[in-house]
PDB file of C-alpha atoms in Angstrom:
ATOM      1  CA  UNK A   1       2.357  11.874  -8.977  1.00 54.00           C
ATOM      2  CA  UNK A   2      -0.742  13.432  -7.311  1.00 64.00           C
ATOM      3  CA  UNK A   3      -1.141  14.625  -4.357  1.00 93.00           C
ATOM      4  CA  UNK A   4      -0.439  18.007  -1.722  1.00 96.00           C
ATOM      5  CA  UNK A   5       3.148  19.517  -1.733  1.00 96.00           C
ATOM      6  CA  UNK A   6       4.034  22.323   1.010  1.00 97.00           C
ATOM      7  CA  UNK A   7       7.331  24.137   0.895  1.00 95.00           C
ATOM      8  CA  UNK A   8       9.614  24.546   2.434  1.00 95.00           C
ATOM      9  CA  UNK A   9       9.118  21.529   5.233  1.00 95.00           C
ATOM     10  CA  UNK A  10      11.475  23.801   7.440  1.00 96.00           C
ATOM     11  CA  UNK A  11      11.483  27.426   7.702  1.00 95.00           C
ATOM     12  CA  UNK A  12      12.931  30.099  10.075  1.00 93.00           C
ATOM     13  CA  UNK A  13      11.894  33.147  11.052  1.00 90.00           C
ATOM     14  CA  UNK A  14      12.874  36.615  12.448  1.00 90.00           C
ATOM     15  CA  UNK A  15      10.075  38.573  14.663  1.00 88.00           C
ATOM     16  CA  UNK A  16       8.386  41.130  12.815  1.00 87.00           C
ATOM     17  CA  UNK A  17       9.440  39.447   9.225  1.00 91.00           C
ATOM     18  CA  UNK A  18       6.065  38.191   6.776  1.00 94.00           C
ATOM     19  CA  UNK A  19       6.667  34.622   5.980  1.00 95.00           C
ATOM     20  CA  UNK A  20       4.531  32.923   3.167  1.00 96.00           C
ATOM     21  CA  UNK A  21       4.079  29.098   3.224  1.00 97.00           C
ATOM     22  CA  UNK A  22       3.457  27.227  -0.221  1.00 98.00           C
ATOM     23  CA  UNK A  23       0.843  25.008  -1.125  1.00 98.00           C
ATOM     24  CA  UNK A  24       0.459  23.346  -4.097  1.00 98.00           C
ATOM     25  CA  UNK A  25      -1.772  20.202  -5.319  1.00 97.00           C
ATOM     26  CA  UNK A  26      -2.935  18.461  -8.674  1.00 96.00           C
ATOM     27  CA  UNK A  27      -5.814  16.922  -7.140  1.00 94.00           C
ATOM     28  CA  UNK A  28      -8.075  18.927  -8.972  1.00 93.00           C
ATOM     29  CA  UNK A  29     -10.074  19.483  -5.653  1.00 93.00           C
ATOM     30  CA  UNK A  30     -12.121  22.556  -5.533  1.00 91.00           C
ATOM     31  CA  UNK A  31     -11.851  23.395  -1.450  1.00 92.00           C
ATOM     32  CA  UNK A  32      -8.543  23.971   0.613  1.00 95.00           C
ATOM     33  CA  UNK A  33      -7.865  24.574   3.822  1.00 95.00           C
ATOM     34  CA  UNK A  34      -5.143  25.411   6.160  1.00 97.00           C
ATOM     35  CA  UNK A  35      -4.389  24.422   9.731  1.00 96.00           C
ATOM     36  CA  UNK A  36      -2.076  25.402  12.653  1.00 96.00           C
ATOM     37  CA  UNK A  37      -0.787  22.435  15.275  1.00 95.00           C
ATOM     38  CA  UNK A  38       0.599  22.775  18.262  1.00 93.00           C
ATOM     39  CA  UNK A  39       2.539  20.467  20.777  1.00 85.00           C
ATOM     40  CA  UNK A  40      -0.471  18.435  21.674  1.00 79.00           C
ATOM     41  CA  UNK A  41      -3.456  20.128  20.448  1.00 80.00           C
ATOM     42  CA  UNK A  42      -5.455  19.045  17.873  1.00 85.00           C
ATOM     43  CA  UNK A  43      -5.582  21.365  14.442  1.00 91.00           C
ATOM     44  CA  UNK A  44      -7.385  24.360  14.498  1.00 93.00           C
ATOM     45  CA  UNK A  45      -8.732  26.268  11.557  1.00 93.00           C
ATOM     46  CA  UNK A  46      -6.830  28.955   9.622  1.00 96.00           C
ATOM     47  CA  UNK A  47      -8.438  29.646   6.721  1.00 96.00           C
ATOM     48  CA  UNK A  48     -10.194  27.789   3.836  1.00 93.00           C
ATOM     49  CA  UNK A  49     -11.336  28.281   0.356  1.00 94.00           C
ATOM     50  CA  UNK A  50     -14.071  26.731  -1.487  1.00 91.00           C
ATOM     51  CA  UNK A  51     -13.470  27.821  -4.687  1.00 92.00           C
ATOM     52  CA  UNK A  52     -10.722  30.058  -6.717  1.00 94.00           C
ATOM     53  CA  UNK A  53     -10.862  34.063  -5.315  1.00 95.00           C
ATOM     54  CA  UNK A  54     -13.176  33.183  -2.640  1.00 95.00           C
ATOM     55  CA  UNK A  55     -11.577  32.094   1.017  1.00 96.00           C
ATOM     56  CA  UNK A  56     -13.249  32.361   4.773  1.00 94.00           C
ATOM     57  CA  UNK A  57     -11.756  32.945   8.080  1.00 95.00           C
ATOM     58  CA  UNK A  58     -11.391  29.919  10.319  1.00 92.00           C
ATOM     59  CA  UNK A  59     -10.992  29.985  13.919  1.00 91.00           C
ATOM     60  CA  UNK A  60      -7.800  31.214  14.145  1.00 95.00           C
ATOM     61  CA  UNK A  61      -6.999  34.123  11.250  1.00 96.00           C
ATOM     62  CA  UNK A  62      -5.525  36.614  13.247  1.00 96.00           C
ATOM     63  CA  UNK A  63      -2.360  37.469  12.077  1.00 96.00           C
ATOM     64  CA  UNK A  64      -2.423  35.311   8.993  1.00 97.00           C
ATOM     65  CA  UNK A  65      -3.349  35.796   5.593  1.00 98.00           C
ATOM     66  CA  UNK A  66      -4.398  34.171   2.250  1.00 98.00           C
ATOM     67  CA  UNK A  67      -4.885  34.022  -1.837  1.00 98.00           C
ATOM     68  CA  UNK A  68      -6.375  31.730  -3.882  1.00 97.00           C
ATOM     69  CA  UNK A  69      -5.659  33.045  -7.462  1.00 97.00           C
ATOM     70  CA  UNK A  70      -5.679  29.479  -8.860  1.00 97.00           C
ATOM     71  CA  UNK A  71      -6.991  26.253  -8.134  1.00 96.00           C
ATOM     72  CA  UNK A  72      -4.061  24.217  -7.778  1.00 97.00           C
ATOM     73  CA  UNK A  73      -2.404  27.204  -4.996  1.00 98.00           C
ATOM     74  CA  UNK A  74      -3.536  28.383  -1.229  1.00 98.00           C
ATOM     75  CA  UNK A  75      -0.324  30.209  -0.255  1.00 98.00           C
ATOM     76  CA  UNK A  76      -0.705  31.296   3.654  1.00 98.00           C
ATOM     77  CA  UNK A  77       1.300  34.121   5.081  1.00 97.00           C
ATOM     78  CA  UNK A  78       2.084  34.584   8.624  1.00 96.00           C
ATOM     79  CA  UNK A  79       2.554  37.998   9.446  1.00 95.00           C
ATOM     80  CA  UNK A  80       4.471  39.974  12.071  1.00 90.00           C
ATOM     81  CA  UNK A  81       0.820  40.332  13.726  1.00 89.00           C
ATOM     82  CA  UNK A  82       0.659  36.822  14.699  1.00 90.00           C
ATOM     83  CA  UNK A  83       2.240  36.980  18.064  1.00 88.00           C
ATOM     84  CA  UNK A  84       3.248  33.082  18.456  1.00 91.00           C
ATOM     85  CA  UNK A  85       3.687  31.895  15.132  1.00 94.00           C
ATOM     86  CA  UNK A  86       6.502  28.882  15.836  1.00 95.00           C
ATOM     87  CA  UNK A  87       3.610  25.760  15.079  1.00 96.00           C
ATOM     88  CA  UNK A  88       3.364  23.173  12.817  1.00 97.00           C
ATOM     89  CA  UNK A  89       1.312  24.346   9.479  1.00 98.00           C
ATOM     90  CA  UNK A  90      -0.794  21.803   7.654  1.00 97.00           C
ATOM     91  CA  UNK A  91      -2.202  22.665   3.937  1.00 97.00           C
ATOM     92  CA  UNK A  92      -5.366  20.129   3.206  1.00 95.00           C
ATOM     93  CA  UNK A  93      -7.674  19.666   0.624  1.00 94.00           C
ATOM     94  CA  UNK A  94     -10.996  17.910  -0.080  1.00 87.00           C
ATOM     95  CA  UNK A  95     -13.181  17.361  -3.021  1.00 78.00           C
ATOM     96  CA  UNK A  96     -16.809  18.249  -1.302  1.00 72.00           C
ATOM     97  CA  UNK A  97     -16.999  15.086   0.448  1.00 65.00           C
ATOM     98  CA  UNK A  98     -15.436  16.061   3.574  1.00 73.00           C
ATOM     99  CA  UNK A  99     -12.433  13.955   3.369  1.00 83.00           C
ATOM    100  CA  UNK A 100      -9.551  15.588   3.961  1.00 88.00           C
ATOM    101  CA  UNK A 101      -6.269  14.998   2.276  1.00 92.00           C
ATOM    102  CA  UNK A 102      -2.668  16.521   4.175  1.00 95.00           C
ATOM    103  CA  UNK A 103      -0.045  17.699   2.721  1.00 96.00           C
ATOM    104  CA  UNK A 104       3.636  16.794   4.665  1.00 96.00           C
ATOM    105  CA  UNK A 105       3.837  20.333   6.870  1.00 96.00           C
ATOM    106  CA  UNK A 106       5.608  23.170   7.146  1.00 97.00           C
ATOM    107  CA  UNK A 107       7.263  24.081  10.641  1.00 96.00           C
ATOM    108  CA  UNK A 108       8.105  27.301  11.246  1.00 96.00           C
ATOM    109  CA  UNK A 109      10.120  28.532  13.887  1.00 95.00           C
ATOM    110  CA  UNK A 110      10.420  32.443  15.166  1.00 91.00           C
ATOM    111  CA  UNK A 111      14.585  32.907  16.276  1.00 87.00           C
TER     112      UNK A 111
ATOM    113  CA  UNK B   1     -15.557  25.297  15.685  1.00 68.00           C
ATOM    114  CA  UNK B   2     -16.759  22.472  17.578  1.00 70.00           C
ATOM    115  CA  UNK B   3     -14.820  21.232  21.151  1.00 77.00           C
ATOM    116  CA  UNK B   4     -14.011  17.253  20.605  1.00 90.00           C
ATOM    117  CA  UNK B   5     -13.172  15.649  23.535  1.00 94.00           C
ATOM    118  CA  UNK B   6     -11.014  13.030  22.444  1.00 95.00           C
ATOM    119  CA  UNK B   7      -9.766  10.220  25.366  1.00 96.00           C
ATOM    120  CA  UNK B   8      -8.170   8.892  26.239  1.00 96.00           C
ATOM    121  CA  UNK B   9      -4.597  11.417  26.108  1.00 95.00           C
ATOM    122  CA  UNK B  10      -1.957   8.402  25.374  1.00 96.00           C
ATOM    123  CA  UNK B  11      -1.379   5.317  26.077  1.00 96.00           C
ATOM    124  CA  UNK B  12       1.413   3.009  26.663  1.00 96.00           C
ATOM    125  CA  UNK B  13       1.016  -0.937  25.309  1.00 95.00           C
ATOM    126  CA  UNK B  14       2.551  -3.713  24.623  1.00 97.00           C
ATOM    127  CA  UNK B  15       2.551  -5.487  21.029  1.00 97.00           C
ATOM    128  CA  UNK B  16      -0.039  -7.539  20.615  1.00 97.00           C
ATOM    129  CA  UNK B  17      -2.609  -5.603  23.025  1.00 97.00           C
ATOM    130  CA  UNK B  18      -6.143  -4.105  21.458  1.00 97.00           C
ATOM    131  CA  UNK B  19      -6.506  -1.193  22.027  1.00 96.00           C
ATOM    132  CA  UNK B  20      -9.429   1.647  22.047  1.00 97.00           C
ATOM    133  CA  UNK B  21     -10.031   5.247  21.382  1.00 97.00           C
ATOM    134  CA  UNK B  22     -13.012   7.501  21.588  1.00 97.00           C
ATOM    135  CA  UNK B  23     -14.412  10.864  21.016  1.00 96.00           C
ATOM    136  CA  UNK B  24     -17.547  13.097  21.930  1.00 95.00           C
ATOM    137  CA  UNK B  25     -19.378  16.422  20.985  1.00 92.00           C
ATOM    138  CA  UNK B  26     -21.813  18.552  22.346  1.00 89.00           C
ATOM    139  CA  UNK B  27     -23.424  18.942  18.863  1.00 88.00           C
ATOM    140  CA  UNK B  28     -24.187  16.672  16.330  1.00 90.00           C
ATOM    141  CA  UNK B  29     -22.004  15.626  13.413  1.00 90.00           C
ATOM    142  CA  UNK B  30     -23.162  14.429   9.862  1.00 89.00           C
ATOM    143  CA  UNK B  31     -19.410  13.085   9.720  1.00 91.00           C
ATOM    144  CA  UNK B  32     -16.969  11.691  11.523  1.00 93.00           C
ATOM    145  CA  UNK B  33     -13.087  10.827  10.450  1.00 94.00           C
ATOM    146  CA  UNK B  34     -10.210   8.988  12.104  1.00 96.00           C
ATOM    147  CA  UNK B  35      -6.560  10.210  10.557  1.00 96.00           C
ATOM    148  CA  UNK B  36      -2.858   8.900  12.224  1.00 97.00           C
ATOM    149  CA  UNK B  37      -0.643  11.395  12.288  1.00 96.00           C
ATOM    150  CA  UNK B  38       3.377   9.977  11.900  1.00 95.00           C
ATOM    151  CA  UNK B  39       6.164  12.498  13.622  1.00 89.00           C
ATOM    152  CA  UNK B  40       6.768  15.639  11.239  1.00 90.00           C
ATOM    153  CA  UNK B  41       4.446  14.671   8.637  1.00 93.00           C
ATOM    154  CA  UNK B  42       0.472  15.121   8.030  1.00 95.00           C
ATOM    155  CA  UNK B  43      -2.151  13.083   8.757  1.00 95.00           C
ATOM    156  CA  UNK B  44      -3.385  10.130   7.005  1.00 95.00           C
ATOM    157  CA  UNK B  45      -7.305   9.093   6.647  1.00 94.00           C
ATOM    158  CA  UNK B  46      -8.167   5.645   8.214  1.00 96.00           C
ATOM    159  CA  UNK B  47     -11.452   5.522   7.899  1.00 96.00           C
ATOM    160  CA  UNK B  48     -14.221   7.805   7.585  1.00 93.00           C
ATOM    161  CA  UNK B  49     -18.261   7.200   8.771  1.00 94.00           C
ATOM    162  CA  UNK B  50     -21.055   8.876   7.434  1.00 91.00           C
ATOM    163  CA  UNK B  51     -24.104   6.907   9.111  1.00 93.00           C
ATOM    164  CA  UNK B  52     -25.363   6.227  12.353  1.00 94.00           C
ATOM    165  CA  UNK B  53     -24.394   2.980  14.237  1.00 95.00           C
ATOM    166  CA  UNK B  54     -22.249   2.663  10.863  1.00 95.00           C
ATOM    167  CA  UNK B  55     -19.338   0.056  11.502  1.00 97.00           C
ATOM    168  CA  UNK B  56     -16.440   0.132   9.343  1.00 96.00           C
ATOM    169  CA  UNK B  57     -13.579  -1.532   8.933  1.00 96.00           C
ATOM    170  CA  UNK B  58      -9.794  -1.470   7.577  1.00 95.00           C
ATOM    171  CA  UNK B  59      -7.931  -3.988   7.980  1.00 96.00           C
ATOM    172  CA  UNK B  60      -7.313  -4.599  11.930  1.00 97.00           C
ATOM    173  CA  UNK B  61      -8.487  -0.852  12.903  1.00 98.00           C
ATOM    174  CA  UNK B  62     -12.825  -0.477  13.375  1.00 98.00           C
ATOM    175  CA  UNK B  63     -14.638   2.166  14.164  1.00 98.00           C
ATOM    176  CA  UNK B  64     -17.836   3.277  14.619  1.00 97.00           C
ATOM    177  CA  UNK B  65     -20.024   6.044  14.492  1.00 96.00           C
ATOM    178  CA  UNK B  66     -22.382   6.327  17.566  1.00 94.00           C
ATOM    179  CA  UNK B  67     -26.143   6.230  17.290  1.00 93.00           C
ATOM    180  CA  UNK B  68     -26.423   9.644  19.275  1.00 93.00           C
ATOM    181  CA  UNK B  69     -24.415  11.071  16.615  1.00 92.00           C
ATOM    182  CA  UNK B  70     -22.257  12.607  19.319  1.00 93.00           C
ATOM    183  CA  UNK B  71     -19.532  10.043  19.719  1.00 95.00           C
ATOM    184  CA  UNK B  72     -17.602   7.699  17.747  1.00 97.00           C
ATOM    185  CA  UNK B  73     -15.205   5.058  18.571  1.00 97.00           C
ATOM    186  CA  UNK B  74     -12.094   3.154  16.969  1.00 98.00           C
ATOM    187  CA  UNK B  75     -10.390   0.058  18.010  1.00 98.00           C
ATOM    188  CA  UNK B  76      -6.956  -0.748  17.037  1.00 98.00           C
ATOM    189  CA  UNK B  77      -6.692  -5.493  17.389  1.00 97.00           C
ATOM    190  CA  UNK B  78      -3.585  -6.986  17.762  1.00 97.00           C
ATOM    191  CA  UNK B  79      -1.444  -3.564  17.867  1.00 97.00           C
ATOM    192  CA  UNK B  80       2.529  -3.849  15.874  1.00 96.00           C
ATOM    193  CA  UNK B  81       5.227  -1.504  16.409  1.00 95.00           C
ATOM    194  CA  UNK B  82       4.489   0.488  13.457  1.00 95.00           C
ATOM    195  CA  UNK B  83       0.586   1.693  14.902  1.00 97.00           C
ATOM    196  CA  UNK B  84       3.204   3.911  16.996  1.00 97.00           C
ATOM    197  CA  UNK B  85       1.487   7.611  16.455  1.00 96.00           C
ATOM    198  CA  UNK B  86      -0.770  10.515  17.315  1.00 96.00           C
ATOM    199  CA  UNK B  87      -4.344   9.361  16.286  1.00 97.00           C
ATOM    200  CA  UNK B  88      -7.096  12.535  15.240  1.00 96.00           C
ATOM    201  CA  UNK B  89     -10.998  12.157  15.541  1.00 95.00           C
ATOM    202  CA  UNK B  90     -12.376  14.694  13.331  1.00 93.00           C
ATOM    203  CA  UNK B  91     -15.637  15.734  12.032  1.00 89.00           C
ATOM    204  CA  UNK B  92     -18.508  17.892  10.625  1.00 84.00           C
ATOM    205  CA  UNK B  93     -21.327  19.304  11.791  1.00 79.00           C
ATOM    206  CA  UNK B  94     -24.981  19.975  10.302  1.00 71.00           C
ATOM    207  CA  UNK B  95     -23.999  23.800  10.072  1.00 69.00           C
ATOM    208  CA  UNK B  96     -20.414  23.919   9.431  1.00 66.00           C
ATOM    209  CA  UNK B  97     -18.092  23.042   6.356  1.00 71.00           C
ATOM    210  CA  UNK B  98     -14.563  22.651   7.557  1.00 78.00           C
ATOM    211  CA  UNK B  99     -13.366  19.771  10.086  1.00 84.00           C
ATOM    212  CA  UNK B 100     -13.211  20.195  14.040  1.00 88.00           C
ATOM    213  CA  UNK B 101     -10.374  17.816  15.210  1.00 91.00           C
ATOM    214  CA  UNK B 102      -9.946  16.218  18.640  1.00 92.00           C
ATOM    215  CA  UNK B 103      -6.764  17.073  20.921  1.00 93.00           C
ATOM    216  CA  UNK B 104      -5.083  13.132  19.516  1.00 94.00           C
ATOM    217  CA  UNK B 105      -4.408  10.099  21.256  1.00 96.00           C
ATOM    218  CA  UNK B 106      -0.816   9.601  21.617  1.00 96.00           C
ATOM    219  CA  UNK B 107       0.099   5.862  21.011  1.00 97.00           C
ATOM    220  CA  UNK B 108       3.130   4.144  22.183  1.00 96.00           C
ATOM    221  CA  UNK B 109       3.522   0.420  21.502  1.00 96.00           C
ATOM    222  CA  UNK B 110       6.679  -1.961  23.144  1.00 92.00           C
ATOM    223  CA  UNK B 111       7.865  -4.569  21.338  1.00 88.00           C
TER     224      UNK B 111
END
């Protein structure tokens, strides 16, 4: 089946713990991307990658960071930097024409 | 990124009802993209315009990309239960790569 996976779709964490957030797809699509949503905003930029060991700050990096050793994998991980981290994390990808493609979310939680 | 003002916040209708959505920039996009967001999950492309004054549509949702290149527009005919969600204008601009997204239009449709 093709498409975006992210794991885990719930995760928990403790202030001043690292967290890293999976995603995964067999699209075979060169860029990927990830976004933060909050309770009634719109997405904002995390991070993206155009191609494999190459990635660019988005509007909101602070406190996060990011690989992409393969195609197929943009793993993002929220460190103890990023202040409010509880938000709803959304992995995407596109194939250059600027249609993007979601994966199901991640929500992580700070307790 | 790019500030889309998307409008209008929610709305509240009754089955059966059109309804309509729209979305400005201060800049100028080359694209423009309407997703539907479902509760917990990511969004999913409707329809996406790549022309101005281009009018496309899919199935009973239309939308258009406006001729200023700073707005676009979708209408929702004959609305059903299930168009229940958040809806997303996004798009790109001459200079930029990723997608700015607006804030979402919350829709709530009564039986």
């Amino acid at each position: 089946d093709g498409g975006i996976t992210q794991s885990p779709k719930y995760l928990f964490r403790k202030e001043g713990q690292n967290v890293t957030l999976s995603c995964e797809q067999n699209l075979n699509h060169d860029a990927m991307y990830w976004y933060r949503q909050d309770p009634g905003q719109g997405l904002r930029l995390i991070y993206y990658s155009q191609i494999v060991n190459d990635f660019q700050k988005g509007d909101i990096a602070e406190g996060y960071s990011v690989s992409r050793e393969k195609k197929e994998s943009f793993p993002l991980t929220v460190t103890s930097a990023q202040k409010n981290p509880t938000a709803f994390y959304l992995c995407a990808t596109d194939r250059g024409s600027t249609e993007a493609f979601f994966g199901q979310g991640t929500r992580l939680t700070v307790v | 990124g790019q500030q889309l003002n998307q409008s209008p916040q929610s709305m509240f209708i009754q089955e059966g009802e059109d309804v309509s959505m729209n979305c400005t920039s201060s800049s100028i996009f080359n694209t423009w993209l309407w997703y539907k967001q479902d509760p917990g999950e990511g969004p999913v492309l409707l329809i996406a315009l790549y022309k101005a004054g281009e009018l496309t549509s899919n199935g009973r949702l239309t939308a258009q990309f406006g001729t200023t290149r700073k707005d676009s527009f979708l209408n929702i005919s004959a609305s059903i239960p299930s168009d229940v969600g958040i809806y997303f204008c996004a798009g790109v601009t001459n200079s930029g790569y990723a997608l700015n997204f607006g804030k979402g239009t919350s829709l709530l449709v009564t039986p």
